[in-house]
Tab-separated table of C-alpha atoms in Angstrom:
chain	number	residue	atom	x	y	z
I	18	UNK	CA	-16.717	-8.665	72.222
I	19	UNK	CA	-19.025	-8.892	69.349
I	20	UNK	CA	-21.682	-6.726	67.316
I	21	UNK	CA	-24.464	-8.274	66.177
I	22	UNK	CA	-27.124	-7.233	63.782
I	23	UNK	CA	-25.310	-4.104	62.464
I	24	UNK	CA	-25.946	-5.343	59.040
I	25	UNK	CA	-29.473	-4.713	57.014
I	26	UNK	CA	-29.433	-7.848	54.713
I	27	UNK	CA	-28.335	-10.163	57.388
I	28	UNK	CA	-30.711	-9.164	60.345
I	29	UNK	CA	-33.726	-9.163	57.598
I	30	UNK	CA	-32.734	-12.913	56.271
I	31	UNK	CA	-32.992	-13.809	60.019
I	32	UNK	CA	-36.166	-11.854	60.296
I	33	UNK	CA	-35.007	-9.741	62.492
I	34	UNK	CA	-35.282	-5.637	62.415
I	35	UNK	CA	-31.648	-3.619	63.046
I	36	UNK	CA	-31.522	-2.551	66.639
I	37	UNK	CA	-31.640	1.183	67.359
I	38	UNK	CA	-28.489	0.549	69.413
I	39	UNK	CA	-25.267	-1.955	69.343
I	40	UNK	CA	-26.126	-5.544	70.272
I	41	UNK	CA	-23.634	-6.447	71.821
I	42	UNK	CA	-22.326	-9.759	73.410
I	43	UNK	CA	-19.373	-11.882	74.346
I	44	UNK	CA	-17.577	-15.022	72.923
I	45	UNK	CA	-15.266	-16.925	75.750
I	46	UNK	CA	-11.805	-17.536	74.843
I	47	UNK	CA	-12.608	-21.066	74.555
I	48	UNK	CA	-14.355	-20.873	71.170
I	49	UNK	CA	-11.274	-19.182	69.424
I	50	UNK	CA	-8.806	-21.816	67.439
I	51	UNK	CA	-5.471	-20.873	65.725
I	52	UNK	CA	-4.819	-20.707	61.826
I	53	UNK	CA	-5.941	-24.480	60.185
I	54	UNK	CA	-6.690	-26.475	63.666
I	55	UNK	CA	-9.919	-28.243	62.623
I	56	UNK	CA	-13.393	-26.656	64.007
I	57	UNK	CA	-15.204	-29.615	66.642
I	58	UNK	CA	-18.458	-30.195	66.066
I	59	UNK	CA	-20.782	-31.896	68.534
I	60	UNK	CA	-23.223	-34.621	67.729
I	61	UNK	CA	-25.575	-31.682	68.317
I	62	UNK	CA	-24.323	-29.703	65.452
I	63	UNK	CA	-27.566	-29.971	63.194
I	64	UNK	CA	-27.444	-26.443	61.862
I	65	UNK	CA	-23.943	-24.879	61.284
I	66	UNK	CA	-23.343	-20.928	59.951
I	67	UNK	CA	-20.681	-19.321	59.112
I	68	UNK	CA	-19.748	-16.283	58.043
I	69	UNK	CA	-16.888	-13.729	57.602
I	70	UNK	CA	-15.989	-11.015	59.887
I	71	UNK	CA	-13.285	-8.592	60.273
I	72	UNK	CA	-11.849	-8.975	63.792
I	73	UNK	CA	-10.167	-5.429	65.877
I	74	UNK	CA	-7.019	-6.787	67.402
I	75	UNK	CA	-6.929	-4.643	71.063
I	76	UNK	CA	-3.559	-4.118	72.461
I	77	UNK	CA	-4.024	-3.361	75.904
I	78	UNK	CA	-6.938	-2.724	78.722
I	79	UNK	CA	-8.785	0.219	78.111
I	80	UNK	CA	-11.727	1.813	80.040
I	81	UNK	CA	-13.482	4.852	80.907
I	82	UNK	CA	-12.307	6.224	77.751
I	83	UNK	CA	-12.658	9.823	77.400
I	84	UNK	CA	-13.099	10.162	73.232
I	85	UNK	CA	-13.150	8.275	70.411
I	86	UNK	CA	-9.954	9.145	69.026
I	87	UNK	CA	-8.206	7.817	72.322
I	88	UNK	CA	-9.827	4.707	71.262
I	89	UNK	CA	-7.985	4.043	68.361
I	90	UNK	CA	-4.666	4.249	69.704
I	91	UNK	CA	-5.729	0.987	71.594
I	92	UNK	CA	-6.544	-0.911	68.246
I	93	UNK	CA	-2.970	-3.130	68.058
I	94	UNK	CA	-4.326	-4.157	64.578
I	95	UNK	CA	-7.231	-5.698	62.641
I	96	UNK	CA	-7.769	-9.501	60.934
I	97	UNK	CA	-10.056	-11.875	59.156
I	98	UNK	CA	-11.845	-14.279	62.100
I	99	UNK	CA	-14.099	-16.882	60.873
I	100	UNK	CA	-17.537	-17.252	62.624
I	101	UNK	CA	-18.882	-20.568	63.025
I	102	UNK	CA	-22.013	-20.717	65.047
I	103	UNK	CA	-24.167	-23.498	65.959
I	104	UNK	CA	-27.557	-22.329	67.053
I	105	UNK	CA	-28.940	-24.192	70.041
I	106	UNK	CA	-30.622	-27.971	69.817
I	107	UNK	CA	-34.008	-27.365	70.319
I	108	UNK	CA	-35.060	-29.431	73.760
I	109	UNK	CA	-37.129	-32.331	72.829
């Protein structure tokens, strides 16, 4: 699960305003890689970004949670993740 646009400068360089609410969207398990395995790129990888981002470890399914501070006691532990993005080939 990730949150994008939360930050001013970033959103603005991308011309983009901050939503009123959490934009939020998924990345598959496929796309992670472990500690120094190489990141693929595709012949299609024109336009590479990355950027830093601290990553919320969860320990266990949660839902219907009934306050925030129940929420934290499902946070096993926090990291630094990597994000490498390649924004979609234009079709030609």
């Amino acid at each position: 699960m990730c949150i994008g646009r939360n930050y001013a400068a970033h959103a603005a360089e991308l011309g983009n305003e901050v939503p009123k609410e959490p934009l939020m969207f998924l990345k598959p398990p496929s796309s992670i890689i472990g500690p120094g395995e190489p990141i693929a790129l595709t012949p299609y990888s024109q336009r590479v970004e990355h950027e830093g981002e601290l990553a919320i470890v969860i320990g266990r399914r949660c839902s219907h949670l009934r306050d925030s501070d129940d929420a934290l006691s499902f946070v096993l532990g926090y990291t630094c993740l990597n994000d490498v993005t390649c924004p979609r080939h234009p079709k030609k």
